[in-house]
Tab-separated table of C-alpha atoms in Angstrom:
chain	number	residue	atom	x	y	z
A	118	MET	CA	-29.112	-2.661	-0.725
A	119	SER	CA	-32.691	-2.084	-1.571
A	120	ILE	CA	-33.792	0.189	-4.356
A	121	ALA	CA	-36.020	2.034	-1.915
A	122	ARG	CA	-33.072	2.844	0.266
A	123	VAL	CA	-31.084	4.132	-2.691
A	124	THR	CA	-34.007	6.292	-3.745
A	125	VAL	CA	-34.322	7.702	-0.264
A	126	SER	CA	-30.614	8.360	-0.206
A	127	VAL	CA	-30.795	10.233	-3.480
A	128	ALA	CA	-33.648	12.392	-2.253
A	129	THR	CA	-32.025	13.029	1.094
A	130	LEU	CA	-28.648	13.916	-0.321
A	131	SER	CA	-30.014	16.133	-3.044
A	132	MET	CA	-31.929	18.131	-0.463
A	133	ALA	CA	-29.334	18.132	2.270
A	134	SER	CA	-26.228	18.635	0.169
A	135	PRO	CA	-26.690	21.322	-2.456
A	136	GLY	CA	-22.929	21.453	-2.953
A	137	VAL	CA	-22.678	17.889	-4.134
A	138	GLN	CA	-22.777	18.925	-7.761
A	139	SER	CA	-19.822	21.231	-7.422
A	140	GLU	CA	-17.594	19.250	-5.114
A	141	GLY	CA	-18.650	15.732	-5.848
A	142	PRO	CA	-18.599	13.443	-8.847
A	143	SER	CA	-20.821	15.432	-11.149
A	144	ARG	CA	-20.216	13.081	-14.097
A	145	GLU	CA	-22.229	10.353	-12.461
A	146	THR	CA	-25.874	9.535	-12.618
A	147	PRO	CA	-27.858	10.595	-9.551
A	148	GLU	CA	-27.948	7.023	-8.337
A	149	VAL	CA	-24.198	6.538	-8.605
A	150	ARG	CA	-23.621	9.937	-7.032
A	151	ALA	CA	-25.784	9.022	-4.071
A	152	LEU	CA	-24.121	5.659	-3.753
A	153	LEU	CA	-20.697	7.262	-3.822
A	154	LEU	CA	-21.569	9.748	-1.122
A	155	ALA	CA	-23.085	7.064	1.046
A	156	ALA	CA	-20.118	4.766	0.499
A	157	ARG	CA	-17.730	7.541	1.441
A	158	GLU	CA	-19.540	7.797	4.741
A	159	GLY	CA	-18.912	4.113	5.369
A	160	ASP	CA	-22.066	2.553	3.987
A	161	HIS	CA	-21.063	-0.948	2.926
A	162	ASP	CA	-24.386	-1.629	1.280
A	163	ALA	CA	-24.024	1.384	-0.972
A	164	PHE	CA	-20.565	0.250	-1.944
A	165	GLY	CA	-21.922	-3.223	-2.611
A	166	ARG	CA	-24.337	-1.698	-5.080
A	167	LEU	CA	-21.438	0.096	-6.789
A	168	VAL	CA	-19.645	-3.230	-6.976
A	169	ALA	CA	-22.631	-4.839	-8.620
A	170	LEU	CA	-22.859	-2.037	-11.167
A	171	ASN	CA	-19.206	-2.255	-12.194
A	172	GLN	CA	-18.179	-5.843	-11.590
A	173	SER	CA	-18.638	-6.945	-15.174
A	174	ALA	CA	-16.344	-4.260	-16.598
A	175	VAL	CA	-13.804	-4.838	-13.866
A	176	PHE	CA	-13.884	-8.568	-14.412
A	177	ARG	CA	-13.414	-8.220	-18.159
A	178	THR	CA	-10.467	-5.910	-17.624
A	179	VAL	CA	-8.778	-8.244	-15.174
A	180	LEU	CA	-9.446	-11.228	-17.373
A	181	ALA	CA	-7.863	-9.458	-20.322
A	182	ALA	CA	-4.656	-9.205	-18.329
A	183	LEU	CA	-4.675	-12.546	-16.518
A	184	GLY	CA	-6.481	-14.976	-18.780
A	185	SER	CA	-7.583	-17.126	-15.887
A	186	ARG	CA	-11.055	-16.839	-14.459
A	187	ASP	CA	-10.127	-18.270	-11.076
A	188	ASP	CA	-7.304	-15.806	-10.619
A	189	ALA	CA	-9.425	-13.011	-12.033
A	190	GLU	CA	-12.124	-13.354	-9.395
A	191	ASP	CA	-9.574	-12.939	-6.610
A	192	VAL	CA	-8.069	-9.894	-8.244
A	193	VAL	CA	-11.503	-8.385	-8.840
A	194	GLN	CA	-12.220	-8.610	-5.138
A	195	GLU	CA	-8.871	-7.037	-4.345
A	196	VAL	CA	-9.657	-4.231	-6.760
A	197	PHE	CA	-12.891	-3.382	-5.013
A	198	VAL	CA	-11.331	-3.597	-1.570
A	199	GLN	CA	-8.621	-1.195	-2.681
A	200	ALA	CA	-11.236	1.072	-4.236
A	201	TRP	CA	-13.060	1.111	-0.905
A	202	ARG	CA	-9.889	2.123	0.890
A	203	LYS	CA	-9.119	4.875	-1.622
A	204	LEU	CA	-12.656	6.127	-1.991
A	205	GLY	CA	-11.824	9.216	0.011
A	206	SER	CA	-9.246	10.245	-2.572
A	207	PHE	CA	-11.700	10.070	-5.462
A	208	ARG	CA	-12.282	13.695	-6.466
A	209	GLY	CA	-14.543	13.198	-9.435
A	210	ASP	CA	-12.070	14.519	-11.996
A	211	ALA	CA	-12.933	11.457	-14.051
A	212	SER	CA	-15.965	9.251	-13.750
A	213	PHE	CA	-16.027	6.689	-10.990
A	214	ARG	CA	-15.963	3.947	-13.593
A	215	THR	CA	-12.827	5.352	-15.255
A	216	TRP	CA	-11.169	5.791	-11.867
A	217	LEU	CA	-12.111	2.257	-10.906
A	218	LEU	CA	-10.867	0.741	-14.158
A	219	ALA	CA	-7.548	2.534	-13.781
A	220	ILE	CA	-7.147	0.871	-10.386
A	221	THR	CA	-8.243	-2.382	-11.965
A	222	TRP	CA	-5.655	-2.350	-14.708
A	223	ARG	CA	-2.815	-1.511	-12.326
A	224	LYS	CA	-3.913	-4.271	-10.010
A	225	ALA	CA	-4.277	-6.787	-12.818
A	226	VAL	CA	-0.864	-6.037	-14.272
A	227	ASP	CA	0.687	-6.237	-10.809
A	228	ALA	CA	-0.995	-9.580	-10.257
A	229	ARG	CA	0.260	-10.844	-13.590
A	230	ARG	CA	3.784	-9.808	-12.757
A	231	ILE	CA	3.784	-10.997	-9.141
A	232	ARG	CA	2.226	-14.337	-9.778
A	233	ARG	CA	4.262	-14.872	-12.929
A	234	LEU	CA	1.125	-16.004	-14.593
A	235	ARG	CA	1.598	-17.571	-17.972
A	236	TRP	CA	-1.046	-17.872	-20.608
A	237	ARG	CA	-2.057	-21.443	-20.852
A	238	ARG	CA	-1.620	-23.162	-24.147
A	239	HIS	CA	-4.600	-25.332	-23.409
A	240	PRO	CA	-7.693	-23.748	-21.894
A	241	GLN	CA	-8.538	-24.952	-18.444
A	242	PRO	CA	-12.040	-26.237	-17.748
A	243	GLY	CA	-14.219	-23.243	-17.261
A	244	ASP	CA	-11.885	-20.910	-19.159
A	245	GLY	CA	-13.471	-19.906	-22.348
A	246	ASP	CA	-16.790	-21.307	-23.250
A	247	HIS	CA	-19.267	-19.140	-21.443
A	248	GLY	CA	-22.001	-18.775	-23.994
A	249	LEU	CA	-19.528	-18.917	-26.841
A	250	PRO	CA	-20.941	-16.705	-29.581
A	251	LEU	CA	-19.389	-18.787	-32.300
A	252	ASP	CA	-22.405	-20.772	-33.358
A	253	GLN	CA	-22.652	-18.512	-36.371
A	254	PHE	CA	-19.604	-20.269	-37.752
A	255	ALA	CA	-21.365	-23.607	-37.620
A	256	GLY	CA	-24.022	-22.505	-40.092
A	257	PRO	CA	-27.765	-21.969	-39.821
A	258	THR	CA	-28.562	-25.629	-39.378
A	259	PRO	CA	-25.540	-26.957	-37.562
A	260	ASP	CA	-25.032	-30.632	-37.681
A	261	PRO	CA	-22.702	-32.298	-35.162
A	262	GLU	CA	-19.818	-32.272	-37.618
A	263	ARG	CA	-20.154	-28.576	-38.325
A	264	ARG	CA	-20.438	-27.857	-34.612
A	265	ALA	CA	-17.266	-29.774	-33.915
A	266	ALA	CA	-15.469	-27.900	-36.682
A	267	ALA	CA	-16.678	-24.568	-35.316
A	268	ALA	CA	-15.568	-25.455	-31.812
A	269	GLU	CA	-12.169	-26.472	-33.112
A	270	LEU	CA	-11.894	-23.208	-34.992
A	271	ALA	CA	-12.794	-21.250	-31.890
A	272	ASP	CA	-10.202	-23.091	-29.841
A	273	ARG	CA	-7.567	-22.298	-32.416
A	274	ALA	CA	-8.567	-18.675	-32.508
A	275	ARG	CA	-8.222	-18.391	-28.740
A	276	ALA	CA	-4.899	-20.205	-28.862
A	277	GLU	CA	-3.605	-17.797	-31.482
A	278	ILE	CA	-4.732	-14.831	-29.426
A	279	ARG	CA	-2.857	-16.224	-26.450
A	280	ARG	CA	0.244	-16.547	-28.598
A	281	LEU	CA	0.283	-12.820	-29.268
A	282	SER	CA	2.739	-10.605	-27.470
A	283	PRO	CA	1.349	-9.186	-24.224
A	284	THR	CA	1.234	-5.714	-25.724
A	285	LEU	CA	-0.922	-6.737	-28.676
A	286	ARG	CA	-2.962	-9.246	-26.695
A	287	ASP	CA	-3.846	-6.819	-23.894
A	288	THR	CA	-4.954	-4.174	-26.341
A	289	LEU	CA	-6.980	-6.572	-28.447
A	290	LEU	CA	-8.749	-8.113	-25.469
A	291	LEU	CA	-9.496	-4.762	-23.865
A	292	ALA	CA	-10.951	-3.550	-27.148
A	293	ALA	CA	-12.939	-6.725	-27.701
A	294	SER	CA	-14.289	-6.784	-24.157
A	295	GLY	CA	-16.760	-4.030	-24.957
A	296	ALA	CA	-16.086	-2.474	-21.564
A	297	HIS	CA	-13.847	0.298	-22.869
A	298	THR	CA	-13.677	2.833	-25.619
A	299	TYR	CA	-10.427	3.244	-27.492
A	300	ASP	CA	-9.862	6.465	-25.567
A	301	ASP	CA	-10.261	4.580	-22.284
A	302	ILE	CA	-7.803	1.956	-23.441
A	303	ALA	CA	-5.299	4.613	-24.443
A	304	ALA	CA	-5.601	6.156	-20.983
A	305	LEU	CA	-5.294	2.790	-19.271
A	306	LEU	CA	-2.223	1.735	-21.194
A	307	GLY	CA	-0.688	5.194	-21.309
A	308	VAL	CA	-0.267	5.226	-25.080
A	309	PRO	CA	-1.678	7.452	-27.835
A	310	LEU	CA	-5.019	6.640	-29.370
A	311	GLY	CA	-3.398	5.855	-32.708
A	312	THR	CA	-1.168	3.277	-31.053
A	313	VAL	CA	-4.199	1.535	-29.619
A	314	LYS	CA	-5.859	1.362	-33.014
A	315	TRP	CA	-2.694	0.074	-34.660
A	316	ARG	CA	-2.200	-2.604	-32.017
A	317	VAL	CA	-5.763	-3.868	-32.420
A	318	ALA	CA	-5.447	-4.004	-36.188
A	319	GLU	CA	-2.053	-5.683	-36.003
A	320	ALA	CA	-3.295	-8.261	-33.510
A	321	ARG	CA	-6.246	-9.082	-35.751
A	322	ARG	CA	-4.007	-9.365	-38.773
A	323	ILE	CA	-1.549	-11.711	-37.078
A	324	VAL	CA	-4.248	-13.998	-35.714
A	325	THR	CA	-6.064	-14.081	-39.055
A	326	VAL	CA	-2.914	-14.902	-40.987
A	327	ARG	CA	-2.048	-17.696	-38.590
A	328	LEU	CA	-5.536	-19.158	-38.644
A	329	ALA	CA	-5.773	-19.035	-42.443
A	330	GLY	CA	-2.260	-20.431	-42.797
A	331	ALA	CA	-3.015	-23.312	-40.512
A	332	ARG	CA	-6.223	-24.016	-42.386
A	333	HIS	CA	-4.508	-24.164	-45.747
A	334	ASP	CA	-1.636	-26.353	-44.463
B	282	MET	CA	-13.981	-27.738	-56.910
B	283	THR	CA	-15.199	-26.064	-53.801
B	284	GLU	CA	-18.751	-26.557	-54.978
B	285	ASN	CA	-18.284	-30.260	-54.448
B	286	MET	CA	-16.832	-29.799	-50.996
B	287	PRO	CA	-19.036	-29.999	-47.927
B	288	THR	CA	-20.265	-26.576	-46.886
B	289	HIS	CA	-18.176	-26.381	-43.729
B	290	ARG	CA	-15.008	-27.212	-45.697
B	291	ARG	CA	-15.150	-24.083	-47.795
B	292	PRO	CA	-12.495	-21.642	-46.601
B	293	ALA	CA	-14.308	-18.692	-48.147
B	294	GLU	CA	-17.176	-19.064	-45.709
B	295	ILE	CA	-15.074	-18.215	-42.712
B	296	ASP	CA	-15.041	-14.591	-41.695
B	297	TYR	CA	-11.793	-14.557	-39.805
B	298	ASP	CA	-12.234	-10.996	-38.653
B	299	ALA	CA	-15.542	-11.853	-37.043
B	300	LEU	CA	-14.013	-15.022	-35.658
B	301	VAL	CA	-11.188	-13.145	-33.972
B	302	THR	CA	-13.600	-10.560	-32.585
B	303	ALA	CA	-15.896	-13.236	-31.188
B	304	ALA	CA	-13.059	-15.270	-29.728
B	305	ALA	CA	-11.437	-12.237	-28.086
B	306	SER	CA	-14.755	-11.077	-26.676
B	307	ASN	CA	-15.448	-14.530	-25.362
B	308	MET	CA	-12.094	-14.685	-23.620
B	309	THR	CA	-13.055	-11.779	-21.383
B	310	ARG	CA	-16.699	-12.641	-20.972
B	311	PRO	CA	-17.709	-13.012	-17.337
B	312	ALA	CA	-19.797	-15.907	-16.210
B	313	PRO	CA	-23.512	-15.109	-16.216
B	314	ASP	CA	-23.739	-15.728	-12.490
B	315	LEU	CA	-20.764	-13.536	-11.628
B	316	ASP	CA	-21.402	-11.825	-8.302
B	317	VAL	CA	-18.348	-10.564	-6.464
B	318	ALA	CA	-20.235	-8.184	-4.176
B	319	PRO	CA	-20.743	-10.700	-1.329
B	320	GLY	CA	-17.060	-11.584	-1.349
B	321	VAL	CA	-16.039	-7.942	-1.394
B	322	LEU	CA	-18.403	-7.034	1.435
B	323	ALA	CA	-17.160	-10.012	3.462
B	324	ARG	CA	-13.618	-8.730	3.034
B	325	LEU	CA	-14.658	-5.246	4.072
B	326	ASP	CA	-16.397	-6.625	7.154
B	327	ALA	CA	-13.314	-8.659	7.981
B	328	ARG	CA	-11.171	-5.563	7.608
B	329	ARG	CA	-13.528	-3.601	9.806
B	330	GLY	CA	-13.448	-6.362	12.413
B	331	ALA	CA	-9.685	-6.527	12.234
B	332	GLY	CA	-9.521	-2.773	12.513
B	333	LEU	CA	-11.774	-2.815	15.563
B	334	ALA	CA	-9.715	-5.576	17.142
B	335	GLY	CA	-6.576	-3.634	16.383
B	336	HIS	CA	-8.106	-0.538	17.925
B	337	ARG	CA	-8.998	-2.453	21.071
B	338	LEU	CA	-5.546	-3.976	21.217
B	339	GLY	CA	-4.003	-0.540	20.845
B	340	LEU	CA	-6.211	0.789	23.629
B	341	ALA	CA	-5.210	-2.084	25.897
B	342	VAL	CA	-1.535	-1.492	25.171
B	343	THR	CA	-1.939	2.202	25.910
B	344	ILE	CA	-3.641	1.525	29.221
B	345	ALA	CA	-0.999	-1.016	30.169
B	346	THR	CA	1.733	1.463	29.300
B	347	LEU	CA	0.111	4.138	31.428
B	348	VAL	CA	-0.215	1.724	34.364
B	349	VAL	CA	3.437	0.727	34.081
B	350	ALA	CA	4.514	4.350	33.809
B	351	ALA	CA	2.436	5.290	36.864
B	352	GLY	CA	3.965	2.408	38.784
B	353	ALA	CA	7.443	3.504	37.816
B	354	ILE	CA	6.738	7.067	38.955
B	355	TRP	CA	5.284	5.855	42.242
B	356	THR	CA	8.304	3.615	42.805
B	357	SER	CA	10.785	6.375	42.072
B	358	ARG	CA	8.943	8.728	44.397
B	359	SER	CA	8.997	6.141	47.153
B	360	MET	CA	12.725	5.707	46.680
B	361	ALA	CA	13.190	9.459	46.820
B	362	ASP	CA	11.323	9.455	50.130
B	363	ALA	CA	13.504	6.696	51.478
B	364	VAL	CA	16.909	8.175	50.598
B	365	PRO	CA	16.765	11.316	52.816
B	366	ALA	CA	15.597	9.211	55.761
B	367	VAL	CA	18.969	7.451	55.750
B	368	THR	CA	21.354	10.221	54.814
B	369	GLY	CA	19.485	13.389	55.742
B	370	PRO	CA	19.365	15.324	58.958
B	371	GLY	CA	16.982	12.830	60.496
B	372	ALA	CA	19.195	9.858	59.782
B	373	PRO	CA	20.142	7.602	62.663
B	374	SER	CA	23.545	8.363	64.110
B	375	LEU	CA	26.413	6.196	63.065
B	376	SER	CA	28.572	4.540	65.622
B	377	GLY	CA	32.202	3.673	65.458
B	378	PRO	CA	35.274	5.476	64.193
B	379	ALA	CA	33.608	6.632	61.048
B	380	ALA	CA	31.083	8.584	63.070
B	381	SER	CA	33.743	10.590	64.888
B	382	THR	CA	35.590	11.482	61.715
B	383	PRO	CA	34.207	14.641	60.180
B	384	GLY	CA	33.539	14.100	56.519
B	385	PRO	CA	33.353	16.569	53.677
B	386	GLY	CA	29.645	17.163	54.335
B	387	ALA	CA	30.158	18.125	57.933
B	388	ASP	CA	30.301	21.824	57.142
B	389	ALA	CA	27.002	21.647	55.354
B	390	ALA	CA	25.251	20.015	58.303
B	391	ALA	CA	24.887	23.207	60.258
B	392	PRO	CA	23.438	25.304	57.401
B	393	ALA	CA	21.108	22.401	56.607
B	394	ALA	CA	19.765	22.476	60.126
B	395	ALA	CA	19.249	26.204	59.851
B	396	ARG	CA	17.467	25.788	56.532
B	397	ALA	CA	15.274	23.080	57.972
B	398	ALA	CA	14.111	25.513	60.615
B	399	ALA	CA	13.335	28.137	57.980
B	400	ARG	CA	11.359	25.824	55.685
B	401	PRO	CA	7.833	26.905	54.851
B	402	ALA	CA	4.999	24.719	55.937
B	403	ALA	CA	3.877	22.055	53.483
B	404	PRO	CA	0.444	22.403	51.927
B	405	ALA	CA	-2.253	20.947	54.103
B	406	GLU	CA	-3.834	18.885	51.354
B	407	LEU	CA	-0.760	16.678	50.927
B	408	GLY	CA	-0.533	13.235	52.446
B	409	ALA	CA	1.943	12.322	55.117
B	410	SER	CA	4.529	10.906	52.739
B	411	GLU	CA	4.210	13.763	50.250
B	412	ARG	CA	4.225	16.280	53.069
B	413	ALA	CA	7.448	14.880	54.470
B	414	TRP	CA	9.006	14.817	51.014
B	415	HIS	CA	7.893	18.378	50.398
B	416	GLU	CA	9.305	19.652	53.654
B	417	ARG	CA	12.618	17.980	53.060
B	418	ARG	CA	13.074	18.522	49.361
B	419	ILE	CA	11.172	21.425	47.975
B	420	PRO	CA	12.902	24.311	49.817
B	421	GLU	CA	16.320	22.931	49.073
B	422	LEU	CA	15.612	22.594	45.429
B	423	ALA	CA	13.576	25.755	45.026
B	424	THR	CA	15.761	28.343	46.750
B	425	PRO	CA	18.970	29.157	44.885
B	426	ASP	CA	20.707	30.323	48.024
B	427	ALA	CA	20.229	26.902	49.482
B	428	ILE	CA	22.709	25.434	47.057
B	429	PRO	CA	26.049	25.318	48.876
B	430	THR	CA	28.706	27.240	47.100
B	431	PRO	CA	32.270	26.077	47.655
B	432	PRO	CA	34.589	28.868	48.766
B	433	ILE	CA	36.948	30.192	46.204
B	434	GLN	CA	40.557	29.580	47.108
B	435	PRO	CA	42.748	31.653	44.812
B	436	ASP	CA	45.905	30.344	46.367
B	437	ALA	CA	44.992	26.831	45.546
B	438	VAL	CA	44.715	27.837	41.902
B	439	ALA	CA	47.829	29.958	41.852
B	440	LEU	CA	50.103	27.551	43.647
B	441	PRO	CA	50.652	25.098	40.866
B	442	LEU	CA	51.532	27.944	38.530
B	443	LEU	CA	53.963	29.418	40.997
B	444	ALA	CA	55.459	26.049	41.612
B	445	LEU	CA	56.604	25.883	38.025
B	446	GLU	CA	60.129	27.116	37.766
B	447	PRO	CA	61.677	28.208	34.524
B	448	LEU	CA	63.859	25.618	32.980
B	449	ALA	CA	67.547	26.351	33.115
B	450	PRO	CA	68.953	27.069	29.664
B	451	THR	CA	70.833	24.158	28.263
B	452	PRO	CA	74.410	25.210	27.456
B	453	LEU	CA	75.261	24.832	23.809
B	454	THR	CA	78.385	22.788	23.544
B	455	LEU	CA	80.316	22.903	20.312
B	456	ARG	CA	82.928	20.434	19.453
B	457	PRO	CA	86.233	22.075	18.688
B	458	LEU	CA	86.938	22.417	15.042
B	459	ASP	CA	89.281	19.746	13.717
B	460	THR	CA	91.607	21.953	11.720
B	461	GLU	CA	94.004	19.161	10.989
B	462	ARG	CA	91.282	17.205	9.279
B	463	LEU	CA	90.243	20.155	7.221
B	464	ARG	CA	93.737	20.711	6.076
B	465	SER	CA	94.272	17.138	5.033
B	466	GLY	CA	90.995	17.176	3.106
B	467	ARG	CA	89.753	13.802	4.518
């Protein structure tokens, strides 16, 4: 969808629908609000723009639950298709993003349960190293040996995270994804905020102890 | 001792907390070229196409059902037209012994002929078949007095009751008391 069309939609809707603020999703930016209204009227292009705006957060959330990028992409598409179907029931009590991520988490957990997905002990090709921000551990002037050591350390860190219990792992990955605040995570998981903070700290502690223990062995 | 170790061998250099954070973040990092919108829109288009096809299929089924129902109504009406032509007043006369034997409907034949004479004219806009059906059927069904009422025969009801006769009382027979047996105590 072109930017010009979105702009026109915003102008048109703001003039034609003065009640949008009261009955619609008032927590959204004008662009998102216009896209939502257009999508509700069946505009696929507007919904495609909403998909583009939220796909990264949705993907991170699904990946936190599934751990497989190939499976995650399918589930992400299912999430957006379901969101399209349920768009009429979105009342704007929460932001569209919060509403969408709630659908996402339910869908991801369902997919994990239905497909009996197991975390892989060994990362599959393509799972993991997308711009791995671990070069800092190789030092300022990384030589090949240091790079290899850093890569090995990163692999072990990911393996230890996968070894965590699903409860701790989900919380840690959701927190580390950067797509959610702790309050969002608490709402997604249906636990108190303090529980979320404890789980993240506990997950970090366990992984650190295991990594340090393995290093000293 | 650690001063002599290569730099990357020193455990103190590793910030495990940062390592865990980076690894966890990396595990949920989407590919830079992630673009699910085309796939989602393709699915939505497919759903819309399937929905349209389903709508058309439903419309076709509805039309077919209506056609079948209309055919069934037309058939039943045709059969209703055909039945009075065989058994009604205009039916061809039967020959043989059965024709000379008056049946249970013989009494109703005369009133039926009288009713046929008193029937109102059928509406002019009806076709020949509907007009004939109307003239034969509508007055009989619409006028309550046209329904033949069987005569009440009180005697026929009372007779079975009167035919019942009271049962004769059964005489109670008692065996004579065996006094000898009582005396002997056996």
